[in-house]
mmCIF file of C-alpha atoms in Angstrom:
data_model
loop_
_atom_site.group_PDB
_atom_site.id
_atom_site.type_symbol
_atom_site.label_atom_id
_atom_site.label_comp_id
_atom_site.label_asym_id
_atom_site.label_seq_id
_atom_site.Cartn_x
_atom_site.Cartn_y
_atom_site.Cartn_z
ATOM 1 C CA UNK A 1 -8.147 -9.175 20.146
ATOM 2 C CA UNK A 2 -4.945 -9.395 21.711
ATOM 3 C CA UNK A 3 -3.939 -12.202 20.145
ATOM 4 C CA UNK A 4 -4.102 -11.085 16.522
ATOM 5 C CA UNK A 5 -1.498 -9.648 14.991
ATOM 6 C CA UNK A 6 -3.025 -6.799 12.233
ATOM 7 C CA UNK A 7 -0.708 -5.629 9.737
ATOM 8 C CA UNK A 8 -1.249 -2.520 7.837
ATOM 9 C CA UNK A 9 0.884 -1.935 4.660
ATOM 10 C CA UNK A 10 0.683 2.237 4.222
ATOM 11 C CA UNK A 11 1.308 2.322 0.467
ATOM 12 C CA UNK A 12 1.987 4.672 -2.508
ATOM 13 C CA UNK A 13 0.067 3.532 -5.683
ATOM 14 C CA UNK A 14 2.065 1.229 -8.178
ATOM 15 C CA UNK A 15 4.371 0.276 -5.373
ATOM 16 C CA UNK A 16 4.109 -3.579 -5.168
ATOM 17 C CA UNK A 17 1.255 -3.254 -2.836
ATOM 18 C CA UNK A 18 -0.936 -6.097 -4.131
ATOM 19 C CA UNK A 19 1.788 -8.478 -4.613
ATOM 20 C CA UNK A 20 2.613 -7.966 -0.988
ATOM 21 C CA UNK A 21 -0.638 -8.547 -0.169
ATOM 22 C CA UNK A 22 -0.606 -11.357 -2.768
ATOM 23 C CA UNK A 23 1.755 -13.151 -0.749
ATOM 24 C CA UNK A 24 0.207 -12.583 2.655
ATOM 25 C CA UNK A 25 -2.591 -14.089 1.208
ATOM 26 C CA UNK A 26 -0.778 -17.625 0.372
ATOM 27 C CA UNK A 27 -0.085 -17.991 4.212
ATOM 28 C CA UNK A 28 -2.710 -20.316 5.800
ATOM 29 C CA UNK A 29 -3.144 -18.269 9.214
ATOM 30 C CA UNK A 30 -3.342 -14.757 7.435
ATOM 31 C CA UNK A 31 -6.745 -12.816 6.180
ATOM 32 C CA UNK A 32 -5.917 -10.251 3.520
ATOM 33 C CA UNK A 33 -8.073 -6.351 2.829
ATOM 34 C CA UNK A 34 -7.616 -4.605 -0.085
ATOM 35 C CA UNK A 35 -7.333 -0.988 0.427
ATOM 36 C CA UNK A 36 -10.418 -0.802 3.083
ATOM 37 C CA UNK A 37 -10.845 2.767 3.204
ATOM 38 C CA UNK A 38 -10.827 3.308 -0.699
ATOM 39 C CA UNK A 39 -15.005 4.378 -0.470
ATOM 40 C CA UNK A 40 -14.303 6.617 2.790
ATOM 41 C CA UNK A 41 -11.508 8.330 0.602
ATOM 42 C CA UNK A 42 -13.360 8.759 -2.588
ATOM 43 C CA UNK A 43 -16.658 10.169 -0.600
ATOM 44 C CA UNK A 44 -14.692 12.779 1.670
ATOM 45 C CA UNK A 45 -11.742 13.950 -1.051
ATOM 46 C CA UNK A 46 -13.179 16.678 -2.795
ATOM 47 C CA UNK A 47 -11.805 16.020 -6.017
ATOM 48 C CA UNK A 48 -10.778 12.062 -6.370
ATOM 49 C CA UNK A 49 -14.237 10.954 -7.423
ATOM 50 C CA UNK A 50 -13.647 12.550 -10.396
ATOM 51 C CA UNK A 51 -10.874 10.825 -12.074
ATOM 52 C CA UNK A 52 -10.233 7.761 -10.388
ATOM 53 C CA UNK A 53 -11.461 5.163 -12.512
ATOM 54 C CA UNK A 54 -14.653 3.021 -11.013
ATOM 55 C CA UNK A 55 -14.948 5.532 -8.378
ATOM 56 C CA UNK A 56 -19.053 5.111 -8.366
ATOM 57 C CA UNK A 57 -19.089 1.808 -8.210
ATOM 58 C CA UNK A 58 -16.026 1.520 -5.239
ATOM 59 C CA UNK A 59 -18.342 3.770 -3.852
ATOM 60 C CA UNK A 60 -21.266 1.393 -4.013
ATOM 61 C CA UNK A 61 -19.774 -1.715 -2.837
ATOM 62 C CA UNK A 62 -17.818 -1.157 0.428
ATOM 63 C CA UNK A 63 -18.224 1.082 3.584
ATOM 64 C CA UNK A 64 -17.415 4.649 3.250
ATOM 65 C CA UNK A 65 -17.526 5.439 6.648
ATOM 66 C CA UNK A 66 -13.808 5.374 7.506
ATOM 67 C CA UNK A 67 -14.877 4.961 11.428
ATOM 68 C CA UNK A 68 -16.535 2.083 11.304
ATOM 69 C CA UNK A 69 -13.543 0.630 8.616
ATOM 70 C CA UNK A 70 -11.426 1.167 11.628
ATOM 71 C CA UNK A 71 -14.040 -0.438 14.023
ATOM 72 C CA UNK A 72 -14.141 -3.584 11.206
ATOM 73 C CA UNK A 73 -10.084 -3.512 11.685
ATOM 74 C CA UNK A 74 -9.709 -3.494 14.933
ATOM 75 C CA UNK A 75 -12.982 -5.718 15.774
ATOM 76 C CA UNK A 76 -12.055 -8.600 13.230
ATOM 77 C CA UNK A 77 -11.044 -11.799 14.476
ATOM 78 C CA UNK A 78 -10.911 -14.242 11.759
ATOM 79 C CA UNK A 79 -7.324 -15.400 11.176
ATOM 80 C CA UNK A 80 -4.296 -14.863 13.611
ATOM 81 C CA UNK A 81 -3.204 -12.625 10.946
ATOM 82 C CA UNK A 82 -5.178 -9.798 9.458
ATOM 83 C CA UNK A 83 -3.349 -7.918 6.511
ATOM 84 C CA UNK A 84 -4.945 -4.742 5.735
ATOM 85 C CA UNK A 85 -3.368 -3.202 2.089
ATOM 86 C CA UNK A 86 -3.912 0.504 2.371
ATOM 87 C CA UNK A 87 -3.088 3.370 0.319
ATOM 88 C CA UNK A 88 -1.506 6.248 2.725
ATOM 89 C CA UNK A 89 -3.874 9.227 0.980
ATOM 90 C CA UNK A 90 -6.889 7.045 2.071
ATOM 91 C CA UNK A 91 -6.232 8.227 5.275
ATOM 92 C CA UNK A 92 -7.553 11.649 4.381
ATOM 93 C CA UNK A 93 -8.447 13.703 7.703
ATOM 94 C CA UNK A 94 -8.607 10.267 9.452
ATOM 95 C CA UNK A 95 -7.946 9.911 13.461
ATOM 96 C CA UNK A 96 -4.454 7.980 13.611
ATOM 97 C CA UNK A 97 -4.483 6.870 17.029
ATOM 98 C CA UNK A 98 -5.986 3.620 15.876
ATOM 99 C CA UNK A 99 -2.108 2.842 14.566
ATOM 100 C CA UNK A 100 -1.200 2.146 17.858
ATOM 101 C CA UNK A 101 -3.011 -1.023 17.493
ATOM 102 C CA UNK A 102 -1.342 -1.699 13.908
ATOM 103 C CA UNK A 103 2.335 -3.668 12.803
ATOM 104 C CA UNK A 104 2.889 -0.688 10.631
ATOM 105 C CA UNK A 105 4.933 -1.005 7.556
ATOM 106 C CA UNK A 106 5.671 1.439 4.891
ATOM 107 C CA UNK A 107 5.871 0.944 1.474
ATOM 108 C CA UNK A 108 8.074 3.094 -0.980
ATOM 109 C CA UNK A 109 8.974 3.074 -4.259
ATOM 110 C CA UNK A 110 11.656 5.140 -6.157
ATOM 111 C CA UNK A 111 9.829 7.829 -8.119
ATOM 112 C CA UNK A 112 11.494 7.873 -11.774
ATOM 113 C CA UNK A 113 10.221 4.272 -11.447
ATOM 114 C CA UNK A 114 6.739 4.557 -10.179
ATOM 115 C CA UNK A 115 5.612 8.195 -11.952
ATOM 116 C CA UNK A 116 5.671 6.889 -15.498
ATOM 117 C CA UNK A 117 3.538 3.922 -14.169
ATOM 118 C CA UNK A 118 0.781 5.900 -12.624
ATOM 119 C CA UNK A 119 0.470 8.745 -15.122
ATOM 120 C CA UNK A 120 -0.449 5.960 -17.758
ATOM 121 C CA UNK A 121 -4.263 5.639 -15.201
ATOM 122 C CA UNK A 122 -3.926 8.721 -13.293
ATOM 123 C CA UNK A 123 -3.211 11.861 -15.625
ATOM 124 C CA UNK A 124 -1.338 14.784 -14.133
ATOM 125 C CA UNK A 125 -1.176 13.174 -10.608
ATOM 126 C CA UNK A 126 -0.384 15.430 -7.329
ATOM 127 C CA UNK A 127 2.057 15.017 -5.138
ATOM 128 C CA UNK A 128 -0.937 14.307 -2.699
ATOM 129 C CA UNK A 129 -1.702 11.437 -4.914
ATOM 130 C CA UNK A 130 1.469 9.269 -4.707
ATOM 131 C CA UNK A 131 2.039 9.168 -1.053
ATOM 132 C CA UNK A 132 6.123 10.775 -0.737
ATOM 133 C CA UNK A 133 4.665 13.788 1.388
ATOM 134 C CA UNK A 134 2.491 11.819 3.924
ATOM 135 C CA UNK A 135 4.655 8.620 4.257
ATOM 136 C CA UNK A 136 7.466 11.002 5.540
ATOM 137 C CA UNK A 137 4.302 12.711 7.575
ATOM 138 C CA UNK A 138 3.108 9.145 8.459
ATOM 139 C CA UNK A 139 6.906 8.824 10.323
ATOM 140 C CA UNK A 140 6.776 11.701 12.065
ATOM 141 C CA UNK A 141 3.600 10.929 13.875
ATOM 142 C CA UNK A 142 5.025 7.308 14.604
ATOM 143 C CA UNK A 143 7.762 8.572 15.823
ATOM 144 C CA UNK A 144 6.495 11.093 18.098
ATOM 145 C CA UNK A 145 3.831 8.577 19.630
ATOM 146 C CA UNK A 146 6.776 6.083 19.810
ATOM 147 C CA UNK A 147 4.511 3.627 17.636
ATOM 148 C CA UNK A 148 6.871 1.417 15.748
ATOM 149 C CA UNK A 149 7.366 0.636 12.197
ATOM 150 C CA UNK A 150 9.440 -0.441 9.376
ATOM 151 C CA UNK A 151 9.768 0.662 5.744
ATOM 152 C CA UNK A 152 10.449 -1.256 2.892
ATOM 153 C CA UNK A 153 11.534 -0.251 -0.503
ATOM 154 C CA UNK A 154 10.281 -1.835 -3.914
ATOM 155 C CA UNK A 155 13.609 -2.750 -5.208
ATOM 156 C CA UNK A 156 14.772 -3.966 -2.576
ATOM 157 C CA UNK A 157 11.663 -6.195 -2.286
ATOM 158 C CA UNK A 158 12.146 -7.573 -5.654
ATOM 159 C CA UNK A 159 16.548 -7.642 -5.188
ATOM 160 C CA UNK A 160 15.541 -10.089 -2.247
ATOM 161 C CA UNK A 161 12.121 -11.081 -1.923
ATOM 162 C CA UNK A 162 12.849 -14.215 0.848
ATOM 163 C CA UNK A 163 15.314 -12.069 3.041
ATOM 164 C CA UNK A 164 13.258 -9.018 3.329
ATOM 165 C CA UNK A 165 10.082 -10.911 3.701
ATOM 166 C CA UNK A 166 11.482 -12.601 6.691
ATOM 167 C CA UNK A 167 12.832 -9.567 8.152
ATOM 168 C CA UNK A 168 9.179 -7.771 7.827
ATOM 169 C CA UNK A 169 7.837 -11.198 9.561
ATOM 170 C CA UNK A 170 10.365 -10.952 12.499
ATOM 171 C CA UNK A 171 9.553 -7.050 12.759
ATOM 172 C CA UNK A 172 5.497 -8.346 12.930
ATOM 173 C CA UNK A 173 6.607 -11.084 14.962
ATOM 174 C CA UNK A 174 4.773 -14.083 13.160
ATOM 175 C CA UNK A 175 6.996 -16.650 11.420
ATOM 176 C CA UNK A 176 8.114 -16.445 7.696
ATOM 177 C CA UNK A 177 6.020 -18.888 5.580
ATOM 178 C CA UNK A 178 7.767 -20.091 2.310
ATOM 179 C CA UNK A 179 4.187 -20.176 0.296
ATOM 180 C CA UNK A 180 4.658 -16.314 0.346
ATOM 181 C CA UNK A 181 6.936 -16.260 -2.083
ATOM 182 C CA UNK A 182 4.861 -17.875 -4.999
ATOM 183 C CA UNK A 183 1.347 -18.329 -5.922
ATOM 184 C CA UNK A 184 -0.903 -19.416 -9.628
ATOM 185 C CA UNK A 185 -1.424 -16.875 -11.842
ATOM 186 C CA UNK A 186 -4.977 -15.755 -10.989
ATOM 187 C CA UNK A 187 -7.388 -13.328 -9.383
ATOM 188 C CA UNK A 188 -7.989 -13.317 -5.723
ATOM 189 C CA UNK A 189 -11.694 -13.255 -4.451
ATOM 190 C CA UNK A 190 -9.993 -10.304 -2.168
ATOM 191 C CA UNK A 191 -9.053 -7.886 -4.883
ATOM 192 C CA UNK A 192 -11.202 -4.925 -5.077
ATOM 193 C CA UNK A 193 -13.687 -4.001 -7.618
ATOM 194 C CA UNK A 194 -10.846 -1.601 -9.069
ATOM 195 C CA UNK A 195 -8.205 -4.700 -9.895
ATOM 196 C CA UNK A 196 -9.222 -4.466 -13.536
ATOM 197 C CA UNK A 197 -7.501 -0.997 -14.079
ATOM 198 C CA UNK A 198 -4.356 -2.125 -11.897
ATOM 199 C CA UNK A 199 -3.596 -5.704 -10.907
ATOM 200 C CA UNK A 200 -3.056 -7.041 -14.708
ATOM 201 C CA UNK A 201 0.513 -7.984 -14.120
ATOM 202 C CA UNK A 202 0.053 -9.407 -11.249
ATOM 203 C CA UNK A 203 -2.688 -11.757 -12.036
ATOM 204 C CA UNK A 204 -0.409 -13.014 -15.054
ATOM 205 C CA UNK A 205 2.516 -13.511 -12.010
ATOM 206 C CA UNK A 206 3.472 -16.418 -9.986
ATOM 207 C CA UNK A 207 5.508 -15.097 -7.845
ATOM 208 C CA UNK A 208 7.429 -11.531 -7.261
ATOM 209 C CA UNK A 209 8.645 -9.943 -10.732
ATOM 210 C CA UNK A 210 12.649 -9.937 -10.847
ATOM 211 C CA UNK A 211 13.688 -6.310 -10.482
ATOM 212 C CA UNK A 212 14.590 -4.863 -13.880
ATOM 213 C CA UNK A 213 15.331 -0.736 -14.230
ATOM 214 C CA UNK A 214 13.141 0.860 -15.872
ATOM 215 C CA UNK A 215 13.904 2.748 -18.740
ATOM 216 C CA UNK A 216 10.596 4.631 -19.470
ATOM 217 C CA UNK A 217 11.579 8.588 -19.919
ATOM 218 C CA UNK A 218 10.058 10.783 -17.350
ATOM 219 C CA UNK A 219 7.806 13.189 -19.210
ATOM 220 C CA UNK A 220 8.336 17.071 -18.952
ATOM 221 C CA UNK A 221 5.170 17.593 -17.383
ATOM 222 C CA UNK A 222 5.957 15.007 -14.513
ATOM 223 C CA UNK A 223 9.926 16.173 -13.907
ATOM 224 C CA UNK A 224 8.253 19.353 -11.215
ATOM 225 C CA UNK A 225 6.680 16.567 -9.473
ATOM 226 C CA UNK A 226 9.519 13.761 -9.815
ATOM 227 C CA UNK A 227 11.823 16.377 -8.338
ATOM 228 C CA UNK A 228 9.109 16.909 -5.407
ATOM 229 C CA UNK A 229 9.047 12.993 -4.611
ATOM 230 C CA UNK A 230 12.834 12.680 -4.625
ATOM 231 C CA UNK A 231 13.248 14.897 -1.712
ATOM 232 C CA UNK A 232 10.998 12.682 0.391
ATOM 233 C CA UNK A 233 11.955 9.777 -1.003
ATOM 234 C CA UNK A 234 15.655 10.204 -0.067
ATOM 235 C CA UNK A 235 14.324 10.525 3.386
ATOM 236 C CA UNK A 236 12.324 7.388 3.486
ATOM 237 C CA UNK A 237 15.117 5.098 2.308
ATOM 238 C CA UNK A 238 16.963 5.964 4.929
ATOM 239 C CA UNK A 239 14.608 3.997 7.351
ATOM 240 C CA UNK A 240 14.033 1.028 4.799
ATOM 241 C CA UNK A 241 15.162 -2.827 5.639
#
């Protein structure tokens, strides 16, 4: 165990996750998990399993015992490198301490960009829902166990996918691998059951998507919550690489 290096990406939705995982995926020593503890999150959230879309059949086809997810984690020894995509809310009244064990990275994403996105899938989301709150949270409890991480920002990602790709693989300590930066335009046998409703653009991709603003008007019923996210997001790009 001690010689595997597990990565887990702690996410907001519509963030560049699965194109990060994407191109984890091209590396030849790497094993990529799409959002693991999806089914333990949709069984123990009182309310998600009614509006996120496929949630009966997420339900049906992985563990939803968020435990023995973090047993699989922590037990798994098929590549060098294990590269675990997970969305930050999935953690939902999880035990943390497993982190310890973890390269953590955050992923962040500025909110005027990413609201619009997720609204269009997820109506009248929470601020629960989109991860600002509990990725700040998330740093506080790294920081008082002294675990280490990093946090990357989308745009900064896209600005400079090679440079800050190597700097997350010198933080993880594995070397950069140029096949991370590309791959064919296609589904991997990884994605989970719920790619259909999210992954569209980057199936059609071959590589990361050149940052371009967006210039999608916040609606009025988001702007109480966009407001909310700024004020943690500020925070977070303080940290990011």
């Amino acid at each position: 165990m001690n010689n595997i290096t597990r990565i887990c990406l702690w996410s907001g939705p519509r963030n560049i996750s699965t194109a990060l995982m994407y191109a984890f995926a091209q590396r030849a020593d790497t094993k990529v998990f799409d959002e693991p503890l999806y089914g333990y999150y949709l069984k123990n959230h009182p309310e998600a399993h009614t509006y996120h879309p496929g949630a009966d059949l997420i339900l049906k086809s992985m563990e939803n015992d968020g435990e023995k997810v973090v047993s699989m984690m922590l037990e798994n020894t098929e590549k060098p490198v294990l590269f675990f995509k997970q969305m930050t809310h999935h953690l939902w009244n999880l035990k943390r301490d497993f982190m310890k064990k973890m390269v953590n990275v955050i992923l962040t994403r500025d909110p005027k960009e990413m609201l619009p996105s997720f609204n269009k899938v997820i109506k009248n989301p929470s601020i629960d829902d989109v991860g600002y709150a509990l990725h700040v949270e998330l740093i506080e409890y790294f920081k008082t166990h002294q675990i280490p991480f990093v946090v990357l920002d989308a745009k900064k990602v896209l600005l400079n996918p090679k440079g800050t790709l190597q700097k997350l693989c010198t933080f993880a300590n594995i070397p950069f691998d140029n096949k991370m930066l590309s791959w064919q335009p296609q589904q991997l046998k990884e994605d989970g059951i719920w790619a259909k409703y999210w992954y569209k653009n980057v199936h059609l991709s071959h590589g990361f998507i050149p940052y371009k603003p967006k210039e999608e008007k916040i609606s009025e019923h988001l702007k109480p919550l966009l407001n909310e996210c700024l004020t943690h997001y500020n925070q977070l790009i303080t940290y990011s690489i």
